[in-house]
């Protein structure tokens, strides 16, 4: 299977590394610290939360949100496996 044949937007296992599909929408808007939505224009590169005072780079904030969602994903999976 040639890599360039992979359709855009599809997640797949690559070289043994499991890629968890995470819904990335809103990750740059939500505060990674308290979860409150902080609407910002695309040109605003800094995340400044008026609720908890969290202040960090917009992309950094989004990355933390994506990581948190991925962690939640695996936690849910582990929970359902344990319940069997
Ligand atoms: Zn916050």
PDB file of C-alpha atoms and ligand atoms in Angstrom:
ATOM      1  CA  UNK A   1       0.000   0.000   0.000  1.00  0.00           C
ATOM      2  CA  UNK A   2       1.549   3.271  -1.074  1.00  0.00           C
ATOM      3  CA  UNK A   3       1.415   6.119   1.397  1.00  0.00           C
ATOM      4  CA  UNK A   4       0.359   8.699  -1.175  1.00  0.00           C
ATOM      5  CA  UNK A   5      -2.764   6.658  -1.916  1.00  0.00           C
ATOM      6  CA  UNK A   6      -4.075   7.291   1.600  1.00  0.00           C
ATOM      7  CA  UNK A   7      -7.125   9.512   1.355  1.00  0.00           C
ATOM      8  CA  UNK A   8      -6.922  12.798   3.178  1.00  0.00           C
ATOM      9  CA  UNK A   9      -8.633  12.936   6.549  1.00  0.00           C
ATOM     10  CA  UNK A  10      -8.381   9.220   7.191  1.00  0.00           C
ATOM     11  CA  UNK A  11      -6.617   7.891  10.249  1.00  0.00           C
ATOM     12  CA  UNK A  12      -4.762   4.645  10.140  1.00  0.00           C
ATOM     13  CA  UNK A  13      -2.115   2.661  11.955  1.00  0.00           C
ATOM     14  CA  UNK A  14       1.331   3.596  10.784  1.00  0.00           C
ATOM     15  CA  UNK A  15       4.520   1.734  11.725  1.00  0.00           C
ATOM     16  CA  UNK A  16       2.922   0.315  14.874  1.00  0.00           C
ATOM     17  CA  UNK A  17       1.906   3.716  16.172  1.00  0.00           C
ATOM     18  CA  UNK A  18      -1.786   3.828  16.963  1.00  0.00           C
ATOM     19  CA  UNK A  19      -3.348   7.092  15.881  1.00  0.00           C
ATOM     20  CA  UNK A  20      -6.435   7.975  17.891  1.00  0.00           C
ATOM     21  CA  UNK A  21      -8.921   9.999  15.854  1.00  0.00           C
ATOM     22  CA  UNK A  22      -9.799  13.036  17.951  1.00  0.00           C
ATOM     23  CA  UNK A  23     -12.392  15.612  17.048  1.00  0.00           C
ATOM     24  CA  UNK A  24     -10.239  18.701  16.728  1.00  0.00           C
ATOM     25  CA  UNK A  25     -13.043  21.212  16.249  1.00  0.00           C
ATOM     26  CA  UNK A  26     -13.185  23.858  18.962  1.00  0.00           C
ATOM     27  CA  UNK A  27      -9.864  22.841  20.482  1.00  0.00           C
ATOM     28  CA  UNK A  28      -8.433  26.300  19.943  1.00  0.00           C
ATOM     29  CA  UNK A  29     -11.555  27.922  21.402  1.00  0.00           C
ATOM     30  CA  UNK A  30     -11.898  25.859  24.575  1.00  0.00           C
ATOM     31  CA  UNK A  31      -9.715  26.629  27.575  1.00  0.00           C
ATOM     32  CA  UNK A  32      -7.421  23.644  28.157  1.00  0.00           C
ATOM     33  CA  UNK A  33      -7.350  24.443  31.874  1.00  0.00           C
ATOM     34  CA  UNK A  34     -11.013  24.943  32.836  1.00  0.00           C
ATOM     35  CA  UNK A  35     -12.886  23.940  29.660  1.00  0.00           C
ATOM     36  CA  UNK A  36     -14.671  27.273  29.233  1.00  0.00           C
ATOM     37  CA  UNK A  37     -15.163  28.385  25.636  1.00  0.00           C
ATOM     38  CA  UNK A  38     -12.994  31.397  24.812  1.00  0.00           C
ATOM     39  CA  UNK A  39     -14.094  32.573  21.347  1.00  0.00           C
ATOM     40  CA  UNK A  40     -11.282  34.142  19.370  1.00  0.00           C
ATOM     41  CA  UNK A  41     -10.716  35.305  15.836  1.00  0.00           C
ATOM     42  CA  UNK A  42      -8.348  33.297  13.630  1.00  0.00           C
ATOM     43  CA  UNK A  43      -5.685  36.020  13.801  1.00  0.00           C
ATOM     44  CA  UNK A  44      -5.645  35.943  17.613  1.00  0.00           C
ATOM     45  CA  UNK A  45      -2.625  33.762  18.397  1.00  0.00           C
ATOM     46  CA  UNK A  46      -2.858  33.954  22.171  1.00  0.00           C
ATOM     47  CA  UNK A  47      -5.314  32.158  24.452  1.00  0.00           C
ATOM     48  CA  UNK A  48      -6.298  34.304  27.396  1.00  0.00           C
ATOM     49  CA  UNK A  49      -9.001  32.804  29.640  1.00  0.00           C
ATOM     50  CA  UNK A  50     -11.009  35.350  31.624  1.00  0.00           C
ATOM     51  CA  UNK A  51     -12.481  32.539  33.737  1.00  0.00           C
ATOM     52  CA  UNK A  52      -9.354  30.905  35.206  1.00  0.00           C
ATOM     53  CA  UNK A  53      -6.639  33.318  34.060  1.00  0.00           C
ATOM     54  CA  UNK A  54      -4.946  30.645  31.929  1.00  0.00           C
ATOM     55  CA  UNK A  55      -2.675  32.367  29.406  1.00  0.00           C
ATOM     56  CA  UNK A  56      -0.756  30.508  26.727  1.00  0.00           C
ATOM     57  CA  UNK A  57      -0.170  30.222  22.993  1.00  0.00           C
ATOM     58  CA  UNK A  58      -3.319  29.409  20.994  1.00  0.00           C
ATOM     59  CA  UNK A  59      -1.710  26.350  19.360  1.00  0.00           C
ATOM     60  CA  UNK A  60      -0.331  25.157  22.694  1.00  0.00           C
ATOM     61  CA  UNK A  61      -3.814  25.425  24.197  1.00  0.00           C
ATOM     62  CA  UNK A  62      -5.288  23.491  21.264  1.00  0.00           C
ATOM     63  CA  UNK A  63      -2.596  20.813  21.564  1.00  0.00           C
ATOM     64  CA  UNK A  64      -3.385  20.298  25.260  1.00  0.00           C
ATOM     65  CA  UNK A  65      -7.094  20.012  24.416  1.00  0.00           C
ATOM     66  CA  UNK A  66      -6.376  17.398  21.754  1.00  0.00           C
ATOM     67  CA  UNK A  67      -4.149  15.475  24.162  1.00  0.00           C
ATOM     68  CA  UNK A  68      -6.841  15.589  26.855  1.00  0.00           C
ATOM     69  CA  UNK A  69      -9.443  14.273  24.423  1.00  0.00           C
ATOM     70  CA  UNK A  70      -7.148  11.445  23.365  1.00  0.00           C
ATOM     71  CA  UNK A  71      -6.500  10.531  27.008  1.00  0.00           C
ATOM     72  CA  UNK A  72     -10.235  10.551  27.696  1.00  0.00           C
ATOM     73  CA  UNK A  73     -10.728   8.294  24.710  1.00  0.00           C
ATOM     74  CA  UNK A  74      -8.361   5.619  26.009  1.00  0.00           C
ATOM     75  CA  UNK A  75      -9.751   5.937  29.549  1.00  0.00           C
ATOM     76  CA  UNK A  76     -13.251   5.217  28.242  1.00  0.00           C
ATOM     77  CA  UNK A  77     -11.900   2.220  26.371  1.00  0.00           C
ATOM     78  CA  UNK A  78     -10.135   0.864  29.449  1.00  0.00           C
ATOM     79  CA  UNK A  79     -13.296   1.326  31.495  1.00  0.00           C
ATOM     80  CA  UNK A  80     -15.448  -0.653  29.060  1.00  0.00           C
ATOM     81  CA  UNK A  81     -12.850  -3.420  28.933  1.00  0.00           C
ATOM     82  CA  UNK A  82     -12.768  -3.646  32.735  1.00  0.00           C
ATOM     83  CA  UNK A  83     -16.552  -3.879  32.949  1.00  0.00           C
ATOM     84  CA  UNK A  84     -16.626  -7.115  30.958  1.00  0.00           C
TER      85      UNK A  84
HETATM   86 ZN1  LIG B   1      -9.827  28.767  31.694  1.00  0.00          ZN
END
